[in-house]
């Protein structure tokens, strides 16, 4: 346990901060490595249903490659059914539409309470299905889910329209109305957290939801569906469909009666979603896509802190983060020392059974990702980057990869341009401020960036100069439900979380009334 | 509030309530056990420095409920020290995540919900208000207010501002500091929540003085605040009198802000005290003489009912009371007749008994003042339609009273009565009624009943009042700001607007080497 504290406070400084507060996670309970799966069907209209096709698919434990269970596989016909339920729940005059905004907030708070109550179980299930270390599921993913839902709950009755002093004898006001039926397609890297990021703002603002969860990791989302029913959301408000992208996902994106689609995943699929909207009903689209985020270390930075944070920035969650700091730019005068320390840190990273409390890194999510990452590692070697550590498979079963670091990486190399989504760190050398900003921006992505420096001018120069939706200064991966998250350029469209996140789930209606005589 | 009242009309709910009430009267003794009768400072219970106590009575019976430690200047000093320490830079309260402040407020709401029956019982015993109202209106509003501000805590956002030149500017919304809060006796626990919730959500510390008539629910809240886990010194509750403890708060050199709800006369004293001492920020929620304007094209039965509850709710002891009902000429007689009928049908009695809809006035002083104003109405020539005197000898009950043919210059049309006395005036035109409605130094609330959208919008724009209700009255909610124009007050409570009253804005400007858009 002491070890764990060290690991956590090293990799996730926010946790140790919270532990001063009485509401922090207490000691982490010993997990069951074989949590029982309670739900494996489609959740439509608050009922559990088989797929219309009767098809199912296996979900795999990535630590062993073994099948956990079969899960009902949604297809177009099931999407139609779910959209009908969501549309009915959104009907003018329905219980959901008539509900006080504060009661919508209360339901979200209750959902947060239920998830908090079941933290240990949800963390076990998340680790089983996704492979992330249980200590992280338990102390990072689930608490962040709870915080996100509570945060959004508070917004429900605070999302205010305006009265507007227009010219003429008119009275003008805006109503912030929900968009309607929202399709949401979420990824496998943070299954629970991405579900909360999507549901929180959509429900706080009064929409109904048809959500497709990733085929790799459907289990926790389905358990949360049961909690959604338990706390009292009306039928049809949230519908959860496990299924594949090209079938269920595509049906959502192309559906003529889905008013909005929100997608988190690869840039490649983001293109498809935007196209589908264009060729169907022009549904509103928000996208949170890939990244190749620069992490810039200036020579005046606190070395130990920069090394540790850069390690965390890339290796957190097996490197499976869209905001992973996958281009670490280090100023030339400290390059060698930084490299040496980073390699030392990567070598000490504990890879193994995600249910073991000492484990820092579990398996990659599936065989496809596993092979893709190994392919990138080969390309790095081939294109002349210097392999400093790792570079291979880390276990004889499951999808484990050694923490890998490449030095002398050049901007043109594949590993410096493409999103690897694995435990592979690229370290690049730079000389000047202007140079590094230009190189950092030389990418189609623009999700996140960081700079480590003690110099206030440099911090401001870089944070203004970088084209990215999130910039961290002397920290990395700091997420608060209160702060918006999203990408410039090919990294996406729109923002999630914070007050900004609500915009993406709201239609603004301007109401103008003729009055006999206007007065200020 | 009206939405809660509507629940009362729902027959299913009513039978639930009766069952509730039977249970509650059986449990009354146990429920009315008083958890706190001392001064609450630094999360501890204290005796008063002076050794004095004050009696707390049940206004329905005159019985002594208990004695409570009476705070005075020395106790205020002690509380300020504790609140100041809790506000120190680096203290647990200052270092806490905003979302955790919100969580604490939500926990407090949960505890109030848990103790709802107990708090409602205490409130009814201590203030004489109808138990069912206390349970459904006061306690519901208390819980909702705490939850609402729980949600705001981590949404009070500063801005980054595109200033001219090579600078980066942002604002921080910081808490003001130690806030003194003085609350009245008409909605004791609800006012407690209205005051502490926004103050705490913004990160302030609080010294709150409940009214000497009704300290019990505030002291129970103190217990719950400690139980919820607020750090010591964040909230301090000091029962005491206005001229001693209240004045000490208003004059204190180390209190950064004062919020007061009560009479306009005392509001002036508070403002002066702030000027005489340290220029502490002042928000005031004071009296009203609120116009309620009924046009001939309205739904008459509904308007009569709303105007009736708009005045008689809470024994008429509301700063919001619609105490000047302006009725259009053509429906005047009918309106008066139906209003008097409604008032006559009111059931007075023990506030704990189901079916009773008016309890006693709060104390002898208020009782005497109301009767004196009723006499003035008779003397000055208003027509007494019903009521007009005390009910049940040797008690603090007053008959529901309706005056018609009231003219604007009468005392009952100018002064705040704060009792079950309804004034009905006659008007002819829109312009006339606007002018008459505004001819008062108050400006708290107003009502308009009409089906005509032009009249509704014209009148609601023209009235000088902080709240205007169209085809409703007392329709309050925690999301909606509340406060007065003119001598009805200063600042707003509730809603997002209230946050401004509990924050200092700090603009931070940093020189940078090169600005870019």
Short mmCIF file of N, CA and C in Angstrom, two decimals, chain B residues 177-266:
data_model
loop_
_atom_site.label_atom_id
_atom_site.label_comp_id
_atom_site.label_asym_id
_atom_site.label_seq_id
_atom_site.Cartn_x
_atom_site.Cartn_y
_atom_site.Cartn_z
N UNK B 177 -14.70 37.49 2.65
CA UNK B 177 -14.05 37.27 3.94
C UNK B 177 -15.05 36.86 4.99
N UNK B 178 -15.00 37.56 6.13
CA UNK B 178 -15.92 37.25 7.23
C UNK B 178 -17.23 38.01 6.97
N UNK B 179 -18.31 37.26 6.86
CA UNK B 179 -19.61 37.88 6.57
C UNK B 179 -20.52 37.80 7.79
N UNK B 180 -21.02 38.95 8.21
CA UNK B 180 -22.05 38.99 9.24
C UNK B 180 -23.41 38.88 8.57
N UNK B 181 -24.28 38.07 9.13
CA UNK B 181 -25.61 37.88 8.53
C UNK B 181 -26.65 37.92 9.64
N UNK B 182 -27.66 38.74 9.42
CA UNK B 182 -28.69 38.92 10.44
C UNK B 182 -30.03 38.60 9.80
N UNK B 183 -30.72 37.62 10.36
CA UNK B 183 -31.92 37.13 9.69
C UNK B 183 -33.17 37.29 10.56
N UNK B 184 -34.33 37.34 9.93
CA UNK B 184 -35.58 37.61 10.63
C UNK B 184 -36.28 36.34 11.11
N UNK B 185 -37.44 36.55 11.70
CA UNK B 185 -38.17 35.46 12.35
C UNK B 185 -39.28 34.90 11.48
N UNK B 186 -39.54 35.48 10.30
CA UNK B 186 -40.72 35.02 9.56
C UNK B 186 -40.50 33.73 8.78
N UNK B 187 -39.26 33.51 8.30
CA UNK B 187 -38.92 32.23 7.67
C UNK B 187 -37.56 31.80 8.22
N UNK B 188 -37.50 31.43 9.49
CA UNK B 188 -36.19 31.31 10.13
C UNK B 188 -35.22 30.37 9.42
N UNK B 189 -35.65 29.17 9.11
CA UNK B 189 -34.66 28.23 8.57
C UNK B 189 -34.39 28.52 7.09
N UNK B 190 -35.41 28.95 6.38
CA UNK B 190 -35.23 29.27 4.97
C UNK B 190 -34.29 30.48 4.80
N UNK B 191 -34.48 31.50 5.65
CA UNK B 191 -33.60 32.67 5.58
C UNK B 191 -32.17 32.29 5.93
N UNK B 192 -32.05 31.35 6.86
CA UNK B 192 -30.72 30.85 7.22
C UNK B 192 -30.04 30.29 5.97
N UNK B 193 -30.78 29.47 5.21
CA UNK B 193 -30.21 28.87 3.99
C UNK B 193 -29.92 29.93 2.93
N UNK B 194 -30.84 30.88 2.76
CA UNK B 194 -30.63 31.93 1.76
C UNK B 194 -29.35 32.69 2.05
N UNK B 195 -29.03 32.84 3.33
CA UNK B 195 -27.85 33.63 3.69
C UNK B 195 -26.59 32.80 3.62
N UNK B 196 -26.60 31.64 4.29
CA UNK B 196 -25.31 30.93 4.38
C UNK B 196 -24.94 30.26 3.05
N UNK B 197 -25.93 29.79 2.27
CA UNK B 197 -25.59 28.99 1.08
C UNK B 197 -24.74 29.79 0.08
N UNK B 198 -25.17 30.98 -0.35
CA UNK B 198 -24.31 31.70 -1.30
C UNK B 198 -22.99 32.13 -0.67
N UNK B 199 -23.01 32.49 0.60
CA UNK B 199 -21.78 32.92 1.26
C UNK B 199 -20.76 31.79 1.27
N UNK B 200 -21.21 30.59 1.62
CA UNK B 200 -20.29 29.46 1.73
C UNK B 200 -19.87 28.97 0.36
N UNK B 201 -20.78 29.00 -0.59
CA UNK B 201 -20.42 28.50 -1.91
C UNK B 201 -19.32 29.37 -2.52
N UNK B 202 -19.30 30.64 -2.18
CA UNK B 202 -18.23 31.52 -2.67
C UNK B 202 -16.97 31.44 -1.80
N UNK B 203 -17.04 30.73 -0.68
CA UNK B 203 -15.84 30.52 0.12
C UNK B 203 -15.66 31.47 1.29
N UNK B 204 -16.71 32.20 1.66
CA UNK B 204 -16.62 33.09 2.81
C UNK B 204 -16.75 32.32 4.12
N UNK B 205 -16.52 33.02 5.22
CA UNK B 205 -16.91 32.47 6.52
C UNK B 205 -18.01 33.36 7.09
N UNK B 206 -18.78 32.81 8.02
CA UNK B 206 -20.05 33.43 8.38
C UNK B 206 -20.24 33.54 9.88
N UNK B 207 -20.78 34.70 10.28
CA UNK B 207 -21.32 34.85 11.63
C UNK B 207 -22.77 35.22 11.46
N UNK B 208 -23.65 34.34 11.87
CA UNK B 208 -25.07 34.59 11.60
C UNK B 208 -25.83 34.74 12.91
N UNK B 209 -26.63 35.79 12.96
CA UNK B 209 -27.47 36.01 14.13
C UNK B 209 -28.93 35.72 13.74
N UNK B 210 -29.50 34.64 14.27
CA UNK B 210 -30.92 34.42 14.03
C UNK B 210 -31.73 35.38 14.91
N UNK B 211 -33.01 35.54 14.57
CA UNK B 211 -33.86 36.44 15.35
C UNK B 211 -34.04 35.88 16.76
N UNK B 212 -34.18 36.78 17.73
CA UNK B 212 -34.33 36.34 19.12
C UNK B 212 -35.63 35.54 19.31
N UNK B 213 -36.64 35.81 18.45
CA UNK B 213 -37.90 35.08 18.57
C UNK B 213 -37.76 33.61 18.13
N UNK B 214 -36.86 33.37 17.18
CA UNK B 214 -36.83 32.05 16.52
C UNK B 214 -35.41 31.52 16.30
N UNK B 215 -34.69 31.24 17.39
CA UNK B 215 -33.31 30.79 17.20
C UNK B 215 -33.17 29.27 17.02
N UNK B 216 -34.25 28.50 17.22
CA UNK B 216 -34.06 27.06 17.41
C UNK B 216 -33.64 26.30 16.16
N UNK B 217 -34.30 26.60 15.03
CA UNK B 217 -33.89 25.85 13.83
C UNK B 217 -32.49 26.24 13.38
N UNK B 218 -32.11 27.51 13.60
CA UNK B 218 -30.76 27.93 13.23
C UNK B 218 -29.72 27.15 14.04
N UNK B 219 -30.03 26.91 15.32
CA UNK B 219 -29.09 26.16 16.15
C UNK B 219 -29.06 24.69 15.74
N UNK B 220 -30.20 24.18 15.29
CA UNK B 220 -30.20 22.82 14.76
C UNK B 220 -29.35 22.75 13.49
N UNK B 221 -29.48 23.78 12.67
CA UNK B 221 -28.65 23.83 11.45
C UNK B 221 -27.16 23.84 11.82
N UNK B 222 -26.83 24.51 12.92
CA UNK B 222 -25.43 24.53 13.36
C UNK B 222 -24.94 23.11 13.60
N UNK B 223 -25.79 22.30 14.26
CA UNK B 223 -25.42 20.89 14.49
C UNK B 223 -25.14 20.20 13.16
N UNK B 224 -26.01 20.44 12.19
CA UNK B 224 -25.88 19.75 10.91
C UNK B 224 -24.64 20.24 10.14
N UNK B 225 -24.33 21.51 10.30
CA UNK B 225 -23.14 22.07 9.64
C UNK B 225 -21.88 21.37 10.15
N UNK B 226 -21.86 21.15 11.46
CA UNK B 226 -20.72 20.44 12.03
C UNK B 226 -20.71 18.99 11.53
N UNK B 227 -21.89 18.38 11.54
CA UNK B 227 -21.98 16.98 11.12
C UNK B 227 -21.57 16.81 9.65
N UNK B 228 -21.95 17.77 8.82
CA UNK B 228 -21.62 17.69 7.39
C UNK B 228 -20.12 17.77 7.16
N UNK B 229 -19.41 18.39 8.10
CA UNK B 229 -17.95 18.43 7.98
C UNK B 229 -17.35 19.77 7.62
N UNK B 230 -18.13 20.84 7.77
CA UNK B 230 -17.53 22.16 7.57
C UNK B 230 -16.45 22.36 8.63
N UNK B 231 -15.32 22.93 8.24
CA UNK B 231 -14.24 23.15 9.21
C UNK B 231 -14.68 24.15 10.30
N UNK B 232 -14.08 24.06 11.48
CA UNK B 232 -14.42 24.97 12.58
C UNK B 232 -14.27 26.43 12.16
N UNK B 233 -15.19 27.26 12.62
CA UNK B 233 -15.09 28.69 12.37
C UNK B 233 -15.72 29.14 11.07
N UNK B 234 -16.05 28.22 10.18
CA UNK B 234 -16.62 28.62 8.89
C UNK B 234 -18.03 29.18 9.09
N UNK B 235 -18.80 28.54 9.94
CA UNK B 235 -20.12 29.08 10.28
C UNK B 235 -20.23 29.20 11.79
N UNK B 236 -20.61 30.37 12.26
CA UNK B 236 -20.83 30.61 13.68
C UNK B 236 -22.25 31.15 13.86
N UNK B 237 -23.00 30.56 14.79
CA UNK B 237 -24.40 30.94 14.96
C UNK B 237 -24.58 31.56 16.34
N UNK B 238 -25.02 32.82 16.36
CA UNK B 238 -25.13 33.55 17.62
C UNK B 238 -26.55 34.07 17.85
N UNK B 239 -27.32 33.38 18.67
CA UNK B 239 -28.65 33.90 18.98
C UNK B 239 -28.47 35.15 19.84
N UNK B 240 -29.29 36.14 19.58
CA UNK B 240 -29.16 37.35 20.39
C UNK B 240 -30.11 38.42 19.89
N UNK B 241 -30.04 39.58 20.53
CA UNK B 241 -30.92 40.69 20.18
C UNK B 241 -30.24 41.64 19.21
N UNK B 242 -31.07 42.39 18.48
CA UNK B 242 -30.54 43.32 17.50
C UNK B 242 -29.68 44.42 18.08
N UNK B 243 -30.18 45.15 19.10
CA UNK B 243 -29.42 46.30 19.60
C UNK B 243 -28.10 45.92 20.25
N UNK B 244 -27.93 44.65 20.62
CA UNK B 244 -26.66 44.23 21.23
C UNK B 244 -25.83 43.44 20.22
N UNK B 245 -26.19 42.17 20.02
CA UNK B 245 -25.38 41.33 19.13
C UNK B 245 -25.45 41.83 17.69
N UNK B 246 -26.64 42.17 17.22
CA UNK B 246 -26.79 42.64 15.84
C UNK B 246 -25.96 43.89 15.60
N UNK B 247 -26.06 44.83 16.54
CA UNK B 247 -25.32 46.06 16.40
C UNK B 247 -23.81 45.80 16.44
N UNK B 248 -23.39 44.88 17.28
CA UNK B 248 -21.96 44.56 17.36
C UNK B 248 -21.46 44.02 16.02
N UNK B 249 -22.28 43.22 15.35
CA UNK B 249 -21.89 42.70 14.03
C UNK B 249 -21.80 43.85 13.03
N UNK B 250 -22.82 44.69 13.04
CA UNK B 250 -22.87 45.77 12.05
C UNK B 250 -21.72 46.77 12.22
N UNK B 251 -21.29 46.97 13.48
CA UNK B 251 -20.22 47.93 13.74
C UNK B 251 -18.82 47.32 13.74
N UNK B 252 -18.74 46.01 13.62
CA UNK B 252 -17.45 45.36 13.85
C UNK B 252 -16.41 45.78 12.81
N UNK B 253 -15.20 46.06 13.29
CA UNK B 253 -14.14 46.52 12.39
C UNK B 253 -13.50 45.37 11.62
N UNK B 254 -13.77 44.15 12.00
CA UNK B 254 -13.13 43.02 11.32
C UNK B 254 -14.15 42.11 10.62
N UNK B 255 -15.32 42.66 10.36
CA UNK B 255 -16.30 41.94 9.53
C UNK B 255 -16.33 42.64 8.18
N UNK B 256 -16.17 41.85 7.12
CA UNK B 256 -15.95 42.43 5.79
C UNK B 256 -17.24 42.73 5.05
N UNK B 257 -18.30 42.09 5.48
CA UNK B 257 -19.55 42.26 4.75
C UNK B 257 -20.70 41.95 5.69
N UNK B 258 -21.80 42.67 5.50
CA UNK B 258 -22.97 42.35 6.30
C UNK B 258 -24.18 42.22 5.39
N UNK B 259 -24.98 41.20 5.68
CA UNK B 259 -26.23 41.00 4.95
C UNK B 259 -27.34 40.98 5.98
N UNK B 260 -28.36 41.76 5.72
CA UNK B 260 -29.44 41.88 6.70
C UNK B 260 -30.78 41.70 6.02
N UNK B 261 -31.66 40.94 6.63
CA UNK B 261 -33.04 40.89 6.19
C UNK B 261 -33.91 41.29 7.37
N UNK B 262 -34.77 42.28 7.15
CA UNK B 262 -35.63 42.74 8.23
C UNK B 262 -36.30 44.04 7.84
N UNK B 263 -36.55 44.88 8.85
CA UNK B 263 -37.32 46.09 8.58
C UNK B 263 -36.46 47.16 7.92
N UNK B 264 -37.12 48.06 7.21
CA UNK B 264 -36.41 49.17 6.59
C UNK B 264 -35.78 50.07 7.64
N UNK B 265 -36.45 50.24 8.79
CA UNK B 265 -35.89 51.07 9.86
C UNK B 265 -34.54 50.54 10.31
N UNK B 266 -34.46 49.24 10.54
CA UNK B 266 -33.19 48.66 10.98
C UNK B 266 -32.19 48.64 9.83
#
